[in-house]
mmCIF file of C-alpha atoms and ligand atoms in Angstrom:
data_model
loop_
_atom_site.group_PDB
_atom_site.id
_atom_site.type_symbol
_atom_site.label_atom_id
_atom_site.label_comp_id
_atom_site.label_asym_id
_atom_site.label_seq_id
_atom_site.Cartn_x
_atom_site.Cartn_y
_atom_site.Cartn_z
ATOM 1 C CA UNK R 1 -42.627 52.892 -66.022
ATOM 2 C CA UNK R 2 -41.624 50.623 -69.054
ATOM 3 C CA UNK R 3 -40.667 48.066 -68.471
ATOM 4 C CA UNK R 4 -37.627 47.154 -70.505
ATOM 5 C CA UNK R 5 -37.289 43.703 -71.308
ATOM 6 C CA UNK R 6 -33.881 43.875 -72.059
ATOM 7 C CA UNK R 7 -32.959 44.737 -68.338
ATOM 8 C CA UNK R 8 -33.944 41.072 -67.802
ATOM 9 C CA UNK R 9 -31.822 39.997 -70.574
ATOM 10 C CA UNK R 10 -28.561 41.446 -69.063
ATOM 11 C CA UNK R 11 -29.310 41.286 -65.126
ATOM 12 C CA UNK R 12 -30.460 37.639 -65.365
ATOM 13 C CA UNK R 13 -27.175 36.118 -66.619
ATOM 14 C CA UNK R 14 -24.397 39.261 -64.449
ATOM 15 C CA UNK R 15 -25.805 38.604 -60.876
ATOM 16 C CA UNK R 16 -25.480 34.035 -62.249
ATOM 17 C CA UNK R 17 -21.663 35.407 -62.569
ATOM 18 C CA UNK R 18 -21.811 37.577 -59.832
ATOM 19 C CA UNK R 19 -22.609 34.693 -57.635
ATOM 20 C CA UNK R 20 -20.477 32.096 -58.932
ATOM 21 C CA UNK R 21 -16.718 34.561 -58.277
ATOM 22 C CA UNK R 22 -19.137 35.637 -55.049
ATOM 23 C CA UNK R 23 -18.783 31.417 -53.876
ATOM 24 C CA UNK R 24 -15.598 30.903 -55.459
ATOM 25 C CA UNK R 25 -14.640 34.037 -53.213
ATOM 26 C CA UNK R 26 -15.791 32.109 -50.740
ATOM 27 C CA UNK R 27 -13.776 28.874 -50.973
ATOM 28 C CA UNK R 28 -10.551 30.708 -51.617
ATOM 29 C CA UNK R 29 -11.053 32.299 -48.268
ATOM 30 C CA UNK R 30 -11.042 28.608 -46.925
ATOM 31 C CA UNK R 31 -8.233 27.006 -48.716
ATOM 32 C CA UNK R 32 -5.937 29.438 -47.017
ATOM 33 C CA UNK R 33 -6.854 28.960 -44.078
ATOM 34 C CA UNK R 34 -6.883 24.917 -43.983
ATOM 35 C CA UNK R 35 -3.256 25.492 -45.569
ATOM 36 C CA UNK R 36 -2.357 27.837 -42.729
ATOM 37 C CA UNK R 37 -2.566 24.651 -40.176
ATOM 38 C CA UNK R 38 -1.127 22.185 -42.606
ATOM 39 C CA UNK R 39 1.598 24.309 -43.004
ATOM 40 C CA UNK R 40 1.640 24.389 -38.630
ATOM 41 C CA UNK R 41 2.416 21.652 -38.960
ATOM 42 C CA UNK R 42 4.952 21.486 -40.997
ATOM 43 C CA UNK R 43 7.077 23.712 -40.099
ATOM 44 C CA UNK R 44 6.848 21.819 -36.164
ATOM 45 C CA UNK R 45 7.821 19.026 -38.012
ATOM 46 C CA UNK R 46 10.894 20.437 -39.767
ATOM 47 C CA UNK R 47 11.999 21.532 -36.550
ATOM 48 C CA UNK R 48 11.787 18.400 -35.384
ATOM 49 C CA UNK R 49 13.508 16.765 -37.856
ATOM 50 C CA UNK R 50 16.162 19.108 -36.900
ATOM 51 C CA UNK R 51 16.293 18.667 -33.922
ATOM 52 C CA UNK R 52 14.702 21.703 -32.998
ATOM 53 C CA UNK R 53 12.646 19.482 -30.839
ATOM 54 C CA UNK R 54 11.641 23.242 -28.160
ATOM 55 C CA UNK R 55 10.789 25.263 -32.138
ATOM 56 C CA UNK R 56 9.065 22.290 -32.851
ATOM 57 C CA UNK R 57 6.775 21.887 -29.748
ATOM 58 C CA UNK R 58 6.035 26.456 -30.221
ATOM 59 C CA UNK R 59 5.143 25.333 -33.822
ATOM 60 C CA UNK R 60 2.393 22.043 -32.549
ATOM 61 C CA UNK R 61 0.993 23.848 -30.327
ATOM 62 C CA UNK R 62 0.430 27.367 -32.801
ATOM 63 C CA UNK R 63 -1.147 25.439 -34.791
ATOM 64 C CA UNK R 64 -3.246 24.050 -32.496
ATOM 65 C CA UNK R 65 -4.330 27.598 -31.380
ATOM 66 C CA UNK R 66 -6.022 27.597 -34.491
ATOM 67 C CA UNK R 67 -7.598 24.115 -34.869
ATOM 68 C CA UNK R 68 -8.783 21.915 -32.442
ATOM 69 C CA UNK R 69 -9.327 18.722 -34.084
ATOM 70 C CA UNK R 70 -4.955 18.254 -33.290
ATOM 71 C CA UNK R 71 -4.993 16.886 -30.015
ATOM 72 C CA UNK R 72 -4.164 13.741 -31.061
ATOM 73 C CA UNK R 73 -1.051 15.280 -33.037
ATOM 74 C CA UNK R 74 -1.023 16.377 -28.721
ATOM 75 C CA UNK R 75 -0.938 13.083 -26.689
ATOM 76 C CA UNK R 76 1.523 11.985 -29.645
ATOM 77 C CA UNK R 77 3.802 14.502 -29.773
ATOM 78 C CA UNK R 78 3.439 14.121 -26.000
ATOM 79 C CA UNK R 79 4.840 10.666 -25.332
ATOM 80 C CA UNK R 80 7.350 11.209 -28.116
ATOM 81 C CA UNK R 81 8.692 13.428 -26.060
ATOM 82 C CA UNK R 82 8.309 11.879 -22.063
ATOM 83 C CA UNK R 83 9.671 7.655 -23.965
ATOM 84 C CA UNK R 84 12.694 9.804 -25.264
ATOM 85 C CA UNK R 85 13.298 10.930 -20.969
ATOM 86 C CA UNK R 86 12.825 14.567 -22.500
ATOM 87 C CA UNK R 87 10.084 15.158 -18.886
ATOM 88 C CA UNK R 88 9.844 18.326 -19.056
ATOM 89 C CA UNK R 89 9.147 19.208 -22.791
ATOM 90 C CA UNK R 90 6.296 16.026 -22.201
ATOM 91 C CA UNK R 91 5.428 18.573 -18.781
ATOM 92 C CA UNK R 92 4.264 21.734 -21.098
ATOM 93 C CA UNK R 93 3.146 19.389 -24.295
ATOM 94 C CA UNK R 94 0.583 17.503 -21.812
ATOM 95 C CA UNK R 95 0.217 20.810 -19.836
ATOM 96 C CA UNK R 96 -0.875 22.910 -22.778
ATOM 97 C CA UNK R 97 -3.497 20.559 -23.527
ATOM 98 C CA UNK R 98 -5.153 20.822 -19.945
ATOM 99 C CA UNK R 99 -5.127 24.017 -19.785
ATOM 100 C CA UNK R 100 -7.465 24.754 -23.491
ATOM 101 C CA UNK R 101 -10.789 24.711 -22.399
ATOM 102 C CA UNK R 102 -12.534 22.825 -25.770
ATOM 103 C CA UNK R 103 -11.415 19.628 -25.006
ATOM 104 C CA UNK R 104 -14.454 17.091 -24.275
ATOM 105 C CA UNK R 105 -14.237 15.511 -21.316
ATOM 106 C CA UNK R 106 -12.108 12.656 -22.232
ATOM 107 C CA UNK R 107 -9.948 14.633 -23.380
ATOM 108 C CA UNK R 108 -9.051 15.955 -20.667
ATOM 109 C CA UNK R 109 -8.484 13.132 -18.541
ATOM 110 C CA UNK R 110 -6.884 11.955 -20.711
ATOM 111 C CA UNK R 111 -3.953 14.380 -20.495
ATOM 112 C CA UNK R 112 -4.472 14.397 -17.014
ATOM 113 C CA UNK R 113 -3.672 11.009 -16.608
ATOM 114 C CA UNK R 114 -0.663 11.103 -19.839
ATOM 115 C CA UNK R 115 0.937 14.409 -17.627
ATOM 116 C CA UNK R 116 0.765 11.577 -14.265
ATOM 117 C CA UNK R 117 2.742 9.219 -16.557
ATOM 118 C CA UNK R 118 5.348 12.753 -17.059
ATOM 119 C CA UNK R 119 5.045 13.176 -12.930
ATOM 120 C CA UNK R 120 5.877 9.547 -12.394
ATOM 121 C CA UNK R 121 8.524 8.722 -14.983
ATOM 122 C CA UNK R 122 10.819 11.968 -13.892
ATOM 123 C CA UNK R 123 10.674 10.965 -10.460
ATOM 124 C CA UNK R 124 8.955 13.898 -8.979
ATOM 125 C CA UNK R 125 6.107 11.674 -6.759
ATOM 126 C CA UNK R 126 4.785 15.106 -5.071
ATOM 127 C CA UNK R 127 3.259 15.636 -8.005
ATOM 128 C CA UNK R 128 2.452 13.066 -9.405
ATOM 129 C CA UNK R 129 0.183 11.886 -5.999
ATOM 130 C CA UNK R 130 -1.047 15.279 -6.882
ATOM 131 C CA UNK R 131 -2.457 14.598 -10.747
ATOM 132 C CA UNK R 132 -3.043 10.723 -9.678
ATOM 133 C CA UNK R 133 -4.421 12.040 -7.119
ATOM 134 C CA UNK R 134 -7.310 13.794 -9.404
ATOM 135 C CA UNK R 135 -8.057 10.853 -12.039
ATOM 136 C CA UNK R 136 -10.575 9.831 -8.946
ATOM 137 C CA UNK R 137 -13.504 9.442 -10.845
ATOM 138 C CA UNK R 138 -12.585 8.739 -14.125
ATOM 139 C CA UNK R 139 -11.811 5.588 -16.312
ATOM 140 C CA UNK R 140 -8.330 5.824 -15.630
ATOM 141 C CA UNK R 141 -8.709 5.212 -12.054
ATOM 142 C CA UNK R 142 -7.636 1.997 -11.640
ATOM 143 C CA UNK R 143 -4.638 2.102 -13.330
ATOM 144 C CA UNK R 144 -4.045 5.637 -11.144
ATOM 145 C CA UNK R 145 -4.858 4.283 -8.016
ATOM 146 C CA UNK R 146 -2.125 1.482 -8.279
ATOM 147 C CA UNK R 147 -0.164 4.259 -10.126
ATOM 148 C CA UNK R 148 -0.583 6.029 -6.388
ATOM 149 C CA UNK R 149 -0.333 1.831 -4.032
ATOM 150 C CA UNK R 150 3.292 1.999 -5.823
ATOM 151 C CA UNK R 151 4.389 5.909 -5.222
ATOM 152 C CA UNK R 152 2.705 4.962 -2.025
ATOM 153 C CA UNK R 153 5.058 1.741 -1.024
ATOM 154 C CA UNK R 154 7.653 3.309 -2.366
ATOM 155 C CA UNK R 155 7.802 6.833 -0.448
ATOM 156 C CA UNK R 156 7.299 4.037 2.760
ATOM 157 C CA UNK R 157 4.268 5.278 3.397
ATOM 158 C CA UNK R 158 1.659 2.950 4.248
ATOM 159 C CA UNK R 159 -1.389 4.748 5.908
ATOM 160 C CA UNK R 160 -1.734 6.112 2.323
ATOM 161 C CA UNK R 161 -0.797 2.658 0.714
ATOM 162 C CA UNK R 162 -3.356 0.999 2.993
ATOM 163 C CA UNK R 163 -6.288 3.570 2.770
ATOM 164 C CA UNK R 164 -5.553 3.293 -1.514
ATOM 165 C CA UNK R 165 -4.927 -0.772 -0.978
ATOM 166 C CA UNK R 166 -8.450 -0.766 0.079
ATOM 167 C CA UNK R 167 -10.490 1.920 -2.732
ATOM 168 C CA UNK R 168 -9.133 -0.420 -5.079
ATOM 169 C CA UNK R 169 -10.435 -3.421 -3.194
ATOM 170 C CA UNK R 170 -13.865 -1.867 -3.646
ATOM 171 C CA UNK R 171 -13.126 -1.598 -6.929
ATOM 172 C CA UNK R 172 -12.750 -4.904 -7.797
ATOM 173 C CA UNK R 173 -9.405 -5.253 -7.688
ATOM 174 C CA UNK R 174 -8.581 -8.103 -7.391
ATOM 175 C CA UNK R 175 -7.625 -9.329 -2.515
ATOM 176 C CA UNK R 176 -5.468 -7.033 -1.272
ATOM 177 C CA UNK R 177 -5.670 -7.767 2.289
ATOM 178 C CA UNK R 178 -1.702 -10.093 2.052
ATOM 179 C CA UNK R 179 -0.760 -6.347 1.420
ATOM 180 C CA UNK R 180 -2.453 -5.008 4.228
ATOM 181 C CA UNK R 181 -1.343 -7.750 6.548
ATOM 182 C CA UNK R 182 2.454 -6.189 5.489
ATOM 183 C CA UNK R 183 1.583 -2.684 5.432
ATOM 184 C CA UNK R 184 0.577 -3.560 9.597
ATOM 185 C CA UNK R 185 3.358 -5.276 9.707
ATOM 186 C CA UNK R 186 5.906 -2.222 8.117
ATOM 187 C CA UNK R 187 4.725 -0.453 10.482
ATOM 188 C CA UNK R 188 5.362 -1.993 14.090
ATOM 189 C CA UNK R 189 9.619 -0.825 13.093
ATOM 190 C CA UNK R 190 9.571 2.464 15.507
ATOM 191 C CA UNK R 191 6.034 1.200 17.374
ATOM 192 C CA UNK R 192 6.623 0.803 20.888
ATOM 193 C CA UNK R 193 6.287 -2.218 22.593
ATOM 194 C CA UNK R 194 2.161 -2.024 23.127
ATOM 195 C CA UNK R 195 1.591 -0.086 19.787
ATOM 196 C CA UNK R 196 3.678 -2.986 17.709
ATOM 197 C CA UNK R 197 1.329 -5.918 19.419
ATOM 198 C CA UNK R 198 -1.839 -4.449 18.894
ATOM 199 C CA UNK R 199 -0.732 -3.782 14.516
ATOM 200 C CA UNK R 200 0.570 -7.001 14.934
ATOM 201 C CA UNK R 201 -2.514 -8.566 15.903
ATOM 202 C CA UNK R 202 -4.581 -5.973 13.808
ATOM 203 C CA UNK R 203 -2.293 -7.883 10.732
ATOM 204 C CA UNK R 204 -3.173 -11.564 11.725
ATOM 205 C CA UNK R 205 -6.783 -9.839 12.185
ATOM 206 C CA UNK R 206 -7.173 -9.136 8.529
ATOM 207 C CA UNK R 207 -5.583 -12.268 6.593
ATOM 208 C CA UNK R 208 -5.542 -14.562 8.808
ATOM 209 C CA UNK R 209 -3.523 -16.533 6.709
ATOM 210 C CA UNK R 210 -0.796 -14.445 6.518
ATOM 211 C CA UNK R 211 2.322 -15.853 8.256
ATOM 212 C CA UNK R 212 4.408 -12.643 8.933
ATOM 213 C CA UNK R 213 2.216 -10.398 11.418
ATOM 214 C CA UNK R 214 2.996 -14.309 13.572
ATOM 215 C CA UNK R 215 6.575 -14.845 12.718
ATOM 216 C CA UNK R 216 7.123 -11.027 14.092
ATOM 217 C CA UNK R 217 4.839 -11.265 17.199
ATOM 218 C CA UNK R 218 6.829 -14.265 18.350
ATOM 219 C CA UNK R 219 10.058 -13.158 17.546
ATOM 220 C CA UNK R 220 8.534 -9.683 20.134
ATOM 221 C CA UNK R 221 7.491 -11.753 22.887
ATOM 222 C CA UNK R 222 10.920 -14.083 22.666
ATOM 223 C CA UNK R 223 13.282 -9.920 22.848
ATOM 224 C CA UNK R 224 9.735 -9.173 25.850
ATOM 225 C CA UNK R 225 11.092 -12.735 27.218
ATOM 226 C CA UNK R 226 8.093 -14.206 26.936
ATOM 227 C CA UNK R 227 8.567 -17.610 25.819
ATOM 228 C CA UNK R 228 5.836 -19.556 26.821
ATOM 229 C CA UNK R 229 3.613 -17.229 24.649
ATOM 230 C CA UNK R 230 5.551 -16.857 21.947
ATOM 231 C CA UNK R 231 5.018 -20.647 21.666
ATOM 232 C CA UNK R 232 2.037 -20.359 21.333
ATOM 233 C CA UNK R 233 2.401 -18.262 18.565
ATOM 234 C CA UNK R 234 4.332 -19.657 16.490
ATOM 235 C CA UNK R 235 2.353 -23.761 16.806
ATOM 236 C CA UNK R 236 -0.578 -21.843 16.319
ATOM 237 C CA UNK R 237 0.613 -20.564 13.591
ATOM 238 C CA UNK R 238 2.450 -23.621 12.241
ATOM 239 C CA UNK R 239 -1.014 -25.012 11.921
ATOM 240 C CA UNK R 240 -2.278 -21.288 10.040
ATOM 241 C CA UNK R 241 0.421 -21.229 7.757
ATOM 242 C CA UNK R 242 2.648 -25.114 6.627
ATOM 243 C CA UNK R 243 3.727 -23.702 3.900
ATOM 244 C CA UNK R 244 5.935 -21.301 5.867
ATOM 245 C CA UNK R 245 6.946 -23.409 9.389
ATOM 246 C CA UNK R 246 10.989 -23.470 7.287
ATOM 247 C CA UNK R 247 10.991 -20.191 8.131
ATOM 248 C CA UNK R 248 9.990 -19.506 12.073
ATOM 249 C CA UNK R 249 11.488 -23.670 12.911
ATOM 250 C CA UNK R 250 14.647 -22.029 14.118
ATOM 251 C CA UNK R 251 12.435 -20.113 16.427
ATOM 252 C CA UNK R 252 9.922 -22.838 16.936
ATOM 253 C CA UNK R 253 13.091 -24.650 19.216
ATOM 254 C CA UNK R 254 14.456 -22.026 20.687
ATOM 255 C CA UNK R 255 10.847 -20.742 22.530
ATOM 256 C CA UNK R 256 10.249 -25.112 22.647
ATOM 257 C CA UNK R 257 14.130 -25.314 24.387
ATOM 258 C CA UNK R 258 12.812 -22.388 26.784
ATOM 259 C CA UNK R 259 9.212 -24.091 27.745
ATOM 260 C CA UNK R 260 10.744 -27.435 27.410
ATOM 261 C CA UNK R 261 7.937 -28.572 25.061
ATOM 262 C CA UNK R 262 10.864 -30.547 22.811
ATOM 263 C CA UNK R 263 8.832 -32.908 22.557
ATOM 264 C CA UNK R 264 5.629 -30.701 21.577
ATOM 265 C CA UNK R 265 7.601 -28.889 19.342
ATOM 266 C CA UNK R 266 9.413 -31.977 17.410
ATOM 267 C CA UNK R 267 5.749 -33.083 16.458
ATOM 268 C CA UNK R 268 5.601 -30.293 14.784
ATOM 269 C CA UNK R 269 8.557 -30.020 12.947
ATOM 270 C CA UNK R 270 8.746 -34.642 12.226
ATOM 271 C CA UNK R 271 4.901 -33.599 10.684
ATOM 272 C CA UNK R 272 5.813 -30.662 8.198
ATOM 273 C CA UNK R 273 10.014 -32.654 7.093
ATOM 274 C CA UNK R 274 7.585 -35.348 5.776
ATOM 275 C CA UNK R 275 5.265 -33.305 3.533
ATOM 276 C CA UNK R 276 8.431 -31.421 2.345
ATOM 277 C CA UNK R 277 11.997 -31.967 3.270
ATOM 278 C CA UNK R 278 13.436 -28.866 4.256
ATOM 279 C CA UNK R 279 16.510 -28.072 4.970
ATOM 280 C CA UNK R 280 15.319 -25.625 7.290
ATOM 281 C CA UNK R 281 12.998 -27.840 10.299
ATOM 282 C CA UNK R 282 15.677 -30.620 9.317
ATOM 283 C CA UNK R 283 17.956 -28.302 11.383
ATOM 284 C CA UNK R 284 16.190 -27.806 13.950
ATOM 285 C CA UNK R 285 15.198 -31.481 13.898
ATOM 286 C CA UNK R 286 18.487 -32.088 15.064
ATOM 287 C CA UNK R 287 18.600 -28.793 16.825
ATOM 288 C CA UNK R 288 16.397 -30.533 19.556
ATOM 289 C CA UNK R 289 17.446 -34.037 19.548
ATOM 290 C CA UNK R 290 19.212 -34.986 23.272
ATOM 291 C CA UNK R 291 22.126 -37.079 21.421
ATOM 292 C CA UNK R 292 24.068 -35.223 19.150
ATOM 293 C CA UNK R 293 25.451 -38.685 16.516
ATOM 294 C CA UNK R 294 21.735 -39.050 16.900
ATOM 295 C CA UNK R 295 21.245 -36.221 15.807
ATOM 296 C CA UNK R 296 23.935 -36.173 13.177
ATOM 297 C CA UNK R 297 22.031 -39.327 11.493
ATOM 298 C CA UNK R 298 18.931 -37.247 10.382
ATOM 299 C CA UNK R 299 21.889 -35.947 7.854
ATOM 300 C CA UNK R 300 22.669 -39.319 6.182
ATOM 301 C CA UNK R 301 18.437 -39.570 6.176
ATOM 302 C CA UNK R 302 18.249 -36.369 4.288
ATOM 303 C CA UNK R 303 20.838 -37.131 2.374
ATOM 304 C CA UNK R 304 19.531 -40.494 1.274
ATOM 305 C CA UNK R 305 16.332 -38.513 -0.200
ATOM 306 C CA UNK R 306 18.308 -35.576 -1.087
ATOM 307 C CA UNK R 307 21.727 -35.299 -2.508
ATOM 308 C CA UNK R 308 22.342 -32.328 0.291
ATOM 309 C CA UNK R 309 25.379 -30.250 -0.757
ATOM 310 C CA UNK R 310 24.246 -28.507 2.316
ATOM 311 C CA UNK R 311 23.292 -31.843 4.751
ATOM 312 C CA UNK R 312 27.036 -33.268 3.188
ATOM 313 C CA UNK R 313 28.891 -30.794 4.369
ATOM 314 C CA UNK R 314 27.125 -30.334 7.505
ATOM 315 C CA UNK R 315 26.938 -34.001 8.358
ATOM 316 C CA UNK R 316 30.852 -34.199 7.732
ATOM 317 C CA UNK R 317 31.670 -31.186 10.066
ATOM 318 C CA UNK R 318 31.681 -33.340 13.400
ATOM 319 C CA UNK R 319 32.833 -36.197 11.639
ATOM 320 C CA UNK R 320 36.438 -37.889 13.095
ATOM 321 C CA UNK R 321 37.857 -38.157 8.746
ATOM 322 C CA UNK R 322 41.387 -40.408 8.719
ATOM 323 C CA UNK R 323 43.531 -38.015 7.997
ATOM 324 C CA UNK R 324 42.049 -35.334 9.538
ATOM 325 C CA UNK R 325 45.010 -32.126 9.214
ATOM 326 C CA UNK R 326 43.178 -32.328 6.195
ATOM 327 C CA UNK R 327 39.238 -32.252 7.166
ATOM 328 C CA UNK R 328 39.222 -27.936 7.862
ATOM 329 C CA UNK R 329 40.388 -27.527 4.249
ATOM 330 C CA UNK R 330 38.364 -29.822 2.453
ATOM 331 C CA UNK R 331 35.650 -28.723 5.478
ATOM 332 C CA UNK R 332 35.517 -25.077 4.331
ATOM 333 C CA UNK R 333 35.438 -25.925 -0.077
ATOM 334 C CA UNK R 334 32.305 -27.686 1.334
ATOM 335 C CA UNK R 335 31.348 -24.879 3.082
ATOM 336 C CA UNK R 336 32.029 -21.883 -0.079
ATOM 337 C CA UNK R 337 30.252 -24.764 -1.796
ATOM 338 C CA UNK R 338 27.519 -24.877 -0.140
ATOM 339 C CA UNK R 339 26.391 -20.827 0.653
ATOM 340 C CA UNK R 340 24.524 -20.195 -2.708
ATOM 341 C CA UNK R 341 22.399 -22.448 -2.368
ATOM 342 C CA UNK R 342 22.160 -21.629 0.786
ATOM 343 C CA UNK R 343 20.001 -18.294 -0.632
ATOM 344 C CA UNK R 344 15.780 -17.750 -1.079
ATOM 345 C CA UNK R 345 15.437 -16.370 -4.146
ATOM 346 C CA UNK R 346 12.945 -14.424 -5.673
ATOM 347 C CA UNK R 347 10.241 -16.539 -7.804
ATOM 348 C CA UNK R 348 9.160 -13.241 -9.567
ATOM 349 C CA UNK R 349 13.230 -11.418 -10.100
ATOM 350 C CA UNK R 350 15.167 -13.667 -8.755
ATOM 351 C CA UNK R 351 17.542 -11.077 -6.419
ATOM 352 C CA UNK R 352 18.633 -13.748 -4.599
ATOM 353 C CA UNK R 353 19.522 -13.560 -0.868
ATOM 354 C CA UNK R 354 20.877 -14.588 2.418
ATOM 355 C CA UNK R 355 18.036 -13.215 4.457
ATOM 356 C CA UNK R 356 14.182 -14.165 3.700
ATOM 357 C CA UNK R 357 12.502 -10.712 2.305
ATOM 358 C CA UNK R 358 8.048 -10.476 2.078
ATOM 359 C CA UNK R 359 8.834 -7.478 0.142
ATOM 360 C CA UNK R 360 12.095 -8.114 -2.664
ATOM 361 C CA UNK R 361 14.642 -5.419 -3.197
ATOM 362 C CA UNK R 362 15.265 -6.133 -6.335
ATOM 363 C CA UNK R 363 11.527 -6.185 -7.697
ATOM 364 C CA UNK R 364 9.438 -4.534 -5.580
ATOM 365 C CA UNK R 365 7.283 -7.292 -5.261
ATOM 366 C CA UNK R 366 4.665 -8.955 -2.417
ATOM 367 C CA UNK R 367 4.886 -12.586 -1.345
ATOM 368 C CA UNK R 368 7.527 -13.583 -3.767
ATOM 369 C CA UNK R 369 10.104 -15.335 -1.835
ATOM 370 C CA UNK R 370 9.659 -19.031 -0.941
ATOM 371 C CA UNK R 371 10.383 -20.306 2.525
ATOM 372 C CA UNK R 372 12.872 -22.883 0.190
ATOM 373 C CA UNK R 373 16.484 -22.756 0.267
ATOM 374 C CA UNK R 374 18.070 -22.261 -3.460
ATOM 375 C CA UNK R 375 18.899 -26.072 -3.088
ATOM 376 C CA UNK R 376 15.864 -26.982 -2.573
ATOM 377 C CA UNK R 377 13.615 -24.604 -5.005
HETATM 378 ZN ZN1 ZN S 1 12.558 -10.024 -6.664
#
């Protein structure tokens, strides 16, 4: 067979040209594919700018199906919807992310966390609870447990709240003993006396420095007619939680009078009053004085130390004045002015209330109410 050299001369450049054309075709194909994805984004963006958010989401979802790298866009979009209060849309975005099979574990956890936040913000607490429970063992576990704790506190599900508080403590998120004691105290309402006492004693064991279990136990013992036990409980509490004596001073006086232990109680109260000139302790000291005139002198002694409108008003109550007919008017005005000073105030949010709260009704913080009245703060 003849070997024609001219074939080689023609063939080589031809092969080169064909190869070049083929490579150009491949590149064009690639470019078309790449251009499809941005086109879907722009379409979605266009819908978004025209306030057609449903269509925008559909366009973005279509875009993301072809291109797994757009999960960031989904997260951004989902968070945007949640911030705008459009929870249903945020849920749709995050559920779509979770339904994809190509996400890494980190991204799945992130989507699960975002979904839980959607439900939380939407107030769908049972669905939020499910979503948060799925985050155990992930890097979001700590945040998820704190959110679960808030849910159980809000729904007053104390056994579950205790379970979560223990898990948080095991994760090294702080000391939850004070909270655990409150949860036990919260379960006392509605319990039978024997069960209630068991709960309170357990709370005292969990948090020996907490004042609430002792105060509630003493109140229960007083109601049950056992003033002696109530007095013992309060006297012990005065030693373990001296800063809370103002909250239990009234109870202590009642128990001391019932059990004839005035001197003993007075010694506890005087010592507490020397430490801090509390109005409630002052009231209790006055109540324990056998002679009412001597009792009222205590208000004057208090006024020498503190310019207290409350003490001035109380002293004036039984004072004989020169123009007796105006006494009730002056007294009324003073009482009116002093009333707001007798409130308790949350140290966390400033919420004021006539009664002392262990959990602030305003900001839900625990132990945020000092045991002192507004005038003394
Ligand atoms: Zn508060």
